[in-house]
Short mmCIF file of C-alpha atoms (C1' of nucleotides) in Angstrom, two decimals:
data_model
loop_
_atom_site.label_atom_id
_atom_site.label_comp_id
_atom_site.label_asym_id
_atom_site.label_seq_id
_atom_site.Cartn_x
_atom_site.Cartn_y
_atom_site.Cartn_z
CA UNK A 1 0.90 20.84 32.92
CA UNK A 2 0.06 17.55 31.33
CA UNK A 3 1.23 17.05 27.78
CA UNK A 4 -1.33 17.35 25.04
CA UNK A 5 -3.13 14.46 23.44
CA UNK A 6 -3.15 16.39 20.20
CA UNK A 7 -0.40 16.56 17.64
CA UNK A 8 0.07 19.37 15.19
CA UNK A 9 0.67 18.01 11.72
CA UNK A 10 2.13 20.32 9.10
CA UNK A 11 3.41 20.00 5.57
CA UNK A 12 0.31 18.13 4.52
CA UNK A 13 -0.36 17.57 0.86
CA UNK A 14 -3.46 19.46 -0.17
CA UNK A 15 -5.18 16.35 -1.41
CA UNK A 16 -4.97 14.42 1.87
CA UNK A 17 -8.29 13.71 3.51
CA UNK A 18 -9.00 13.57 7.20
CA UNK A 19 -9.81 9.90 6.86
CA UNK A 20 -6.50 9.23 5.24
CA UNK A 21 -4.75 11.16 7.94
CA UNK A 22 -6.60 9.31 10.67
CA UNK A 23 -5.67 6.11 8.96
CA UNK A 24 -2.00 6.99 8.96
CA UNK A 25 -2.04 7.99 12.61
CA UNK A 26 -3.98 4.89 13.58
CA UNK A 27 -0.72 3.07 13.00
CA UNK A 28 0.35 4.27 16.39
CA UNK A 29 -2.88 4.06 18.34
CA UNK A 30 -6.59 4.79 18.32
CA UNK A 31 -7.33 8.21 16.88
CA UNK A 32 -10.03 10.30 18.45
CA UNK A 33 -10.18 12.93 15.76
CA UNK A 34 -8.27 14.26 12.80
CA UNK A 35 -9.04 17.79 11.67
CA UNK A 36 -7.52 19.38 8.64
CA UNK A 37 -7.74 23.15 8.76
CA UNK A 38 -9.22 24.97 5.81
CA UNK A 39 -9.20 28.53 4.63
CA UNK A 40 -12.74 29.85 4.72
CA UNK A 41 -12.15 32.32 1.96
CA UNK A 42 -10.87 29.96 -0.64
CA UNK A 43 -12.13 26.68 0.79
CA UNK A 44 -8.71 25.21 0.25
CA UNK A 45 -6.92 23.26 2.94
CA UNK A 46 -4.25 25.18 4.75
CA UNK A 47 -1.94 22.20 4.72
CA UNK A 48 -1.93 21.45 8.40
CA UNK A 49 -4.06 19.46 10.77
CA UNK A 50 -4.63 18.43 14.34
CA UNK A 51 -4.81 14.80 15.29
CA UNK A 52 -6.07 13.94 18.75
CA UNK A 53 -5.50 10.61 20.45
CA UNK A 54 -6.99 9.25 23.64
CA UNK A 55 -3.88 9.83 25.69
CA UNK A 56 -0.70 11.84 25.76
CA UNK A 57 1.57 8.86 25.50
CA UNK A 58 0.15 7.89 22.14
CA UNK A 59 0.57 11.43 20.90
CA UNK A 60 4.21 11.34 21.90
CA UNK A 61 4.55 7.94 20.32
CA UNK A 62 3.13 9.33 17.09
CA UNK A 63 5.79 12.01 17.00
CA UNK A 64 8.48 9.39 17.41
CA UNK A 65 7.13 6.73 15.12
CA UNK A 66 5.52 8.72 12.35
CA UNK A 67 8.29 11.20 11.73
CA UNK A 68 9.46 11.14 8.14
CA UNK A 69 6.23 9.50 7.08
CA UNK A 70 5.37 10.40 3.53
CA UNK A 71 1.75 10.96 2.64
CA UNK A 72 0.82 11.76 -0.92
CA UNK A 73 4.31 12.86 -1.71
CA UNK A 74 4.98 15.12 1.25
CA UNK A 75 6.76 14.32 4.47
CA UNK A 76 4.66 14.88 7.54
CA UNK A 77 5.95 17.30 10.11
CA UNK A 78 4.55 16.34 13.49
CA UNK A 79 4.80 18.21 16.74
CA UNK A 80 2.95 18.20 19.97
CA UNK A 81 0.13 20.70 19.78
CA UNK A 82 0.16 23.82 21.87
CA UNK A 83 -2.95 22.91 23.68
CA UNK A 84 -5.27 25.79 23.06
CA UNK A 85 -6.91 26.45 26.42
CA UNK A 86 -9.92 27.87 24.57
CA UNK A 87 -10.88 24.53 23.07
CA UNK A 88 -11.16 22.74 26.36
CA UNK A 89 -13.93 20.30 25.72
CA UNK A 90 -11.48 17.43 25.83
CA UNK A 91 -9.82 15.86 28.87
CA UNK A 92 -13.27 14.87 29.94
CA UNK A 93 -12.96 11.15 29.78
CA UNK A 94 -9.96 11.38 32.05
CA UNK A 95 -12.11 11.91 35.09
CA UNK A 96 -14.05 14.72 36.65
CA UNK A 97 -12.79 18.24 36.04
CA UNK A 98 -10.18 19.32 38.50
CA UNK A 99 -11.75 21.14 41.40
CA UNK A 100 -11.29 24.85 41.29
CA UNK A 101 -8.66 25.89 43.74
CA UNK A 102 -9.93 28.97 45.50
CA UNK A 103 -6.98 29.02 47.79
CA UNK A 104 -4.56 31.36 46.13
CA UNK A 105 -1.60 30.47 48.29
CA UNK A 106 0.83 28.23 46.45
CA UNK A 107 1.16 24.63 47.58
CA UNK A 108 3.56 24.18 50.45
CA UNK A 109 5.66 21.66 48.66
CA UNK A 110 6.91 22.33 45.22
CA UNK A 111 5.15 19.75 43.10
CA UNK A 112 7.16 17.28 41.09
CA UNK A 113 10.23 18.00 43.14
CA UNK A 114 11.12 14.33 43.30
CA UNK A 115 10.01 13.45 39.84
CA UNK A 116 12.56 11.27 38.10
CA UNK A 117 11.90 13.47 35.12
CA UNK A 118 11.96 10.94 32.34
CA UNK A 119 12.30 12.72 29.04
CA UNK A 120 9.88 10.86 26.83
CA UNK A 121 11.23 12.63 23.78
CA UNK A 122 14.82 11.76 24.42
CA UNK A 123 14.89 8.10 25.14
CA UNK A 124 17.83 6.02 23.99
CA UNK A 125 17.46 4.76 20.46
CA UNK A 126 17.61 1.08 21.28
CA UNK A 127 18.14 -1.77 18.89
CA UNK A 128 17.51 -1.42 15.22
CA UNK A 129 14.94 -3.63 13.56
CA UNK A 130 16.37 -4.79 10.28
CA UNK A 131 14.16 -5.24 7.23
CA UNK A 132 12.34 -8.54 7.33
CA UNK A 133 12.83 -8.78 11.04
CA UNK A 134 10.14 -8.54 13.66
CA UNK A 135 10.46 -6.27 16.64
CA UNK A 136 9.54 -9.21 18.85
CA UNK A 137 12.52 -11.13 17.51
CA UNK A 138 14.86 -8.31 18.34
CA UNK A 139 13.45 -8.11 21.84
CA UNK A 140 13.90 -11.84 22.34
CA UNK A 141 17.46 -11.59 21.09
CA UNK A 142 18.18 -8.64 23.33
CA UNK A 143 16.75 -10.34 26.38
CA UNK A 144 18.73 -13.49 25.65
CA UNK A 145 21.91 -11.45 25.79
CA UNK A 146 21.12 -9.96 29.16
CA UNK A 147 22.51 -11.77 32.16
CA UNK A 148 20.09 -12.84 34.88
CA UNK A 149 21.70 -10.33 37.20
CA UNK A 150 21.21 -7.49 34.76
CA UNK A 151 17.66 -8.52 34.13
CA UNK A 152 16.93 -8.53 37.82
CA UNK A 153 18.52 -5.14 38.15
CA UNK A 154 16.35 -3.69 35.40
CA UNK A 155 13.21 -5.25 36.82
CA UNK A 156 13.98 -3.87 40.24
CA UNK A 157 14.48 -0.44 38.73
CA UNK A 158 11.21 -0.65 36.88
CA UNK A 159 9.43 -1.76 40.01
CA UNK A 160 10.83 1.18 41.89
CA UNK A 161 9.71 3.53 39.16
CA UNK A 162 6.22 2.06 39.09
CA UNK A 163 5.74 2.26 42.83
CA UNK A 164 7.27 5.66 43.34
CA UNK A 165 6.13 7.38 40.14
CA UNK A 166 3.25 5.44 38.66
CA UNK A 167 2.20 8.14 36.24
CA UNK A 168 5.67 8.49 34.76
CA UNK A 169 5.86 4.74 34.47
CA UNK A 170 2.50 4.60 32.77
CA UNK A 171 3.50 7.24 30.26
CA UNK A 172 6.78 5.53 29.56
CA UNK A 173 5.20 2.14 28.97
CA UNK A 174 2.28 3.48 26.99
CA UNK A 175 4.50 5.47 24.67
CA UNK A 176 7.01 2.63 24.32
CA UNK A 177 4.96 -0.52 23.95
CA UNK A 178 8.04 -2.46 22.95
CA UNK A 179 9.40 -1.80 26.41
CA UNK A 180 6.22 -3.09 28.00
CA UNK A 181 6.48 -6.16 25.83
CA UNK A 182 10.10 -6.73 26.77
CA UNK A 183 9.30 -6.38 30.45
CA UNK A 184 6.47 -8.84 30.15
CA UNK A 185 8.66 -11.32 28.38
CA UNK A 186 11.33 -10.80 31.01
CA UNK A 187 8.77 -11.58 33.69
CA UNK A 188 7.94 -14.81 31.90
CA UNK A 189 11.61 -15.69 31.64
CA UNK A 190 12.17 -14.95 35.28
CA UNK A 191 9.06 -16.92 36.15
CA UNK A 192 7.55 -13.95 37.86
CA UNK A 193 4.33 -14.42 35.94
CA UNK A 194 2.61 -17.60 34.97
CA UNK A 195 2.57 -18.20 31.20
CA UNK A 196 -1.04 -19.30 31.50
CA UNK A 197 -2.05 -15.68 31.75
CA UNK A 198 -1.30 -15.46 28.03
CA UNK A 199 -4.50 -17.42 27.56
CA UNK A 200 -6.44 -14.94 29.56
CA UNK A 201 -5.29 -11.86 27.74
CA UNK A 202 -8.12 -10.99 25.46
CA UNK A 203 -7.29 -10.18 21.87
CA UNK A 204 -7.74 -6.72 20.53
CA UNK A 205 -10.91 -6.17 18.52
CA UNK A 206 -10.53 -7.35 14.92
CA UNK A 207 -11.01 -3.83 13.65
CA UNK A 208 -8.03 -2.67 15.67
CA UNK A 209 -5.67 -0.65 13.54
CA UNK A 210 -2.19 -2.07 13.20
CA UNK A 211 0.02 -0.58 15.84
CA UNK A 212 3.68 0.12 15.53
CA UNK A 213 4.11 -2.81 17.80
CA UNK A 214 2.36 -6.15 17.97
CA UNK A 215 -0.26 -6.32 20.69
CA UNK A 216 0.54 -8.54 23.60
CA UNK A 217 -2.08 -11.03 22.55
CA UNK A 218 0.08 -11.84 19.56
CA UNK A 219 3.02 -12.58 21.77
CA UNK A 220 4.86 -15.69 20.72
CA UNK A 221 3.74 -18.59 22.85
CA UNK A 222 7.22 -19.99 23.11
CA UNK A 223 10.21 -18.28 24.54
CA UNK A 224 13.81 -19.31 24.49
CA UNK A 225 14.97 -21.10 27.62
CA UNK A 226 16.21 -18.91 30.36
CA UNK A 227 18.85 -18.47 31.59
CA UNK A 228 20.45 -18.77 28.17
CA UNK A 229 22.56 -21.85 27.76
CA UNK A 230 25.46 -20.27 25.96
CA UNK A 231 27.49 -17.71 27.84
CA UNK A 232 25.89 -14.42 27.11
CA UNK A 233 27.92 -11.40 26.15
CA UNK A 234 27.40 -8.58 28.57
CA UNK A 235 25.45 -5.62 27.38
CA UNK A 236 24.54 -2.57 29.35
CA UNK A 237 21.32 -3.29 31.16
CA UNK A 238 19.36 -0.88 29.10
CA UNK A 239 15.71 -1.60 28.44
CA UNK A 240 15.12 -2.90 24.96
CA UNK A 241 14.17 0.18 23.04
CA UNK A 242 13.43 -1.60 19.87
CA UNK A 243 10.87 -0.04 17.70
CA UNK A 244 9.63 -0.73 14.28
CA UNK A 245 9.86 1.95 11.70
CA UNK A 246 6.52 3.11 10.52
CA UNK A 247 5.46 1.12 7.49
CA UNK A 248 5.01 2.84 4.20
CA UNK A 249 1.96 4.96 4.29
CA UNK A 250 -1.21 3.64 2.78
CA UNK A 251 -1.82 5.45 -0.44
CA UNK A 252 -5.44 4.54 -0.75
CA UNK A 253 -7.73 7.42 -1.41
CA UNK A 254 -10.84 7.75 0.63
CA UNK A 255 -14.17 9.29 -0.18
CA UNK A 256 -14.80 12.62 1.40
CA UNK A 257 -16.57 12.24 4.68
CA UNK A 258 -19.59 14.10 5.84
CA UNK A 259 -20.16 12.32 9.11
CA UNK A 260 -18.70 13.45 12.40
CA UNK A 261 -15.24 11.96 12.37
CA UNK A 262 -14.53 9.32 14.94
CA UNK A 263 -11.78 6.91 14.11
CA UNK A 264 -10.40 3.93 15.82
CA UNK A 265 -11.79 3.01 19.16
CA UNK A 266 -11.58 4.38 22.64
CA UNK A 267 -9.20 2.46 24.87
CA UNK A 268 -11.88 0.54 26.67
CA UNK A 269 -11.37 -2.53 28.77
CA UNK A 270 -12.08 -5.61 26.75
CA UNK A 271 -14.10 -8.41 28.32
CA UNK A 272 -11.90 -11.22 29.49
CA UNK A 273 -12.05 -14.62 27.89
CA UNK A 274 -13.09 -17.57 29.96
CA UNK A 275 -10.03 -19.20 31.42
CA UNK A 276 -9.15 -22.68 30.41
CA UNK A 277 -7.73 -25.26 32.78
CA UNK A 278 -3.99 -24.91 32.76
CA UNK A 279 -1.02 -26.95 33.75
CA UNK A 280 1.09 -25.83 36.70
CA UNK A 281 3.30 -22.86 36.00
CA UNK A 282 6.60 -24.69 36.15
CA UNK A 283 5.38 -27.21 33.59
CA UNK A 284 4.14 -24.53 31.25
CA UNK A 285 7.49 -22.86 31.45
CA UNK A 286 9.23 -26.10 30.67
CA UNK A 287 6.90 -26.71 27.77
CA UNK A 288 7.32 -23.22 26.46
CA UNK A 289 10.81 -23.96 25.20
CA UNK A 290 9.64 -26.82 23.02
CA UNK A 291 8.60 -26.61 19.38
CA UNK A 292 4.93 -25.97 18.81
CA UNK A 293 3.90 -29.48 17.75
CA UNK A 294 5.73 -31.20 20.58
CA UNK A 295 4.31 -28.76 23.05
CA UNK A 296 0.78 -29.35 21.89
CA UNK A 297 1.22 -33.09 22.08
CA UNK A 298 2.82 -33.02 25.50
CA UNK A 299 0.21 -30.68 26.87
CA UNK A 300 -2.45 -33.14 25.82
CA UNK A 301 -0.57 -36.06 27.28
CA UNK A 302 0.01 -34.35 30.59
CA UNK A 303 -3.61 -33.38 30.87
CA UNK A 304 -4.97 -36.87 30.35
CA UNK A 305 -7.11 -38.11 33.19
CA UNK A 306 -6.39 -41.54 34.72
CA UNK A 307 -9.60 -42.72 33.13
CA UNK A 308 -8.48 -41.66 29.69
CA UNK A 309 -5.12 -43.33 30.15
CA UNK A 310 -6.76 -46.57 31.16
CA UNK A 311 -8.69 -46.67 27.91
CA UNK A 312 -5.49 -46.70 25.85
CA UNK A 313 -3.91 -49.87 24.61
CA UNK A 314 -0.86 -51.23 26.35
CA UNK A 315 1.76 -49.82 24.00
CA UNK A 316 0.30 -46.30 24.01
CA UNK A 317 -0.15 -46.46 27.72
CA UNK A 318 3.49 -47.31 28.31
CA UNK A 319 4.66 -44.44 26.12
CA UNK A 320 2.32 -42.02 27.79
CA UNK A 321 3.30 -43.08 31.25
CA UNK A 322 6.94 -42.70 30.38
CA UNK A 323 6.37 -39.18 29.16
CA UNK A 324 4.35 -38.28 32.19
CA UNK A 325 6.97 -39.76 34.46
CA UNK A 326 9.55 -37.61 32.77
CA UNK A 327 7.61 -34.39 33.21
CA UNK A 328 5.51 -34.91 36.24
CA UNK A 329 7.96 -37.02 38.22
CA UNK A 330 6.41 -38.61 41.24
CA UNK A 331 3.12 -36.90 40.54
CA UNK A 332 2.64 -39.02 37.44
"C1'" DG B 1 -5.14 26.53 -13.59
"C1'" DT B 2 -2.20 29.29 -8.63
"C1'" DT B 3 -0.10 27.64 -3.37
"C1'" DG B 4 4.08 25.51 0.92
"C1'" DA B 5 5.00 28.62 6.45
"C1'" DG B 6 1.90 27.68 9.71
"C1'" DC B 7 -0.99 26.09 16.23
"C1'" DG B 8 -7.48 25.38 15.13
"C1'" DT B 9 -14.50 29.10 12.72
"C1'" DT B 10 -15.09 23.98 7.38
#
DNA sequence: GTTGAGCGTT
């Protein structure tokens, strides 16, 4: 059975509102609903709640990332909900309802026999993010310490997982966005993907709640050169498991809501931005290792048309041509 | 005015 998209939240302070709760859980991903349970007799909250996300992976991520979170003086206790079969009006946006199997004979093959059986709850801890440090920095550092051979090994393993067990891979990457980020950065380093696709990744909507991990659109546009120049110490080729600790909970109080709660946003596909003309991949990669200002300048220089170059004065022209010669070689 | 484990009628 598929894991639940709902988490059971206990040890709630009695003065926490559903909005506040949804806000806290939005740290980890879009929240579909947050329902605090009340006692009908007394009208007082029972001190626990159910928070539903749009997918299981986010629910699991919430358990990992929001543990020990303090809200109004009490530490949240978060578990995966026992999905009550009675309240089955969810799972609808995940496709049509499963067809009723009228054939009572069990399937010939035991399902999931070959599943790699990734335990999403028991992943290695990964690298610690120190205070004042960004998770992206730790990932960059970790990747820089991985030898090309190790990186290739990991990528091959991931590829195997994705092709043989796509659903497990999806769950793993969705619940561990830092891993997805690291893999993407590794693909850039290994020149498997063209850095220009960074331009085509549409930003999250402005109203997007902060996640426990920066969205890909905020990925740094420059990466350290690869392979690393200094001899890298060997580390076990373990995926970067870096994760940021949940930030201190917002203590803002919210007005009581009367409207049907719907927080965050459904994980819809965002429209893609128009692509902009880009330099060849190998040039972008070369440029990526330069400081921001130099990169911007060089990008402009390399994109000049012959016509534009001809309009420059002699001194500028010579400088420009020299730069272009250096980067474009014969093509200049 | 009170409460503190819990899996769901606000």
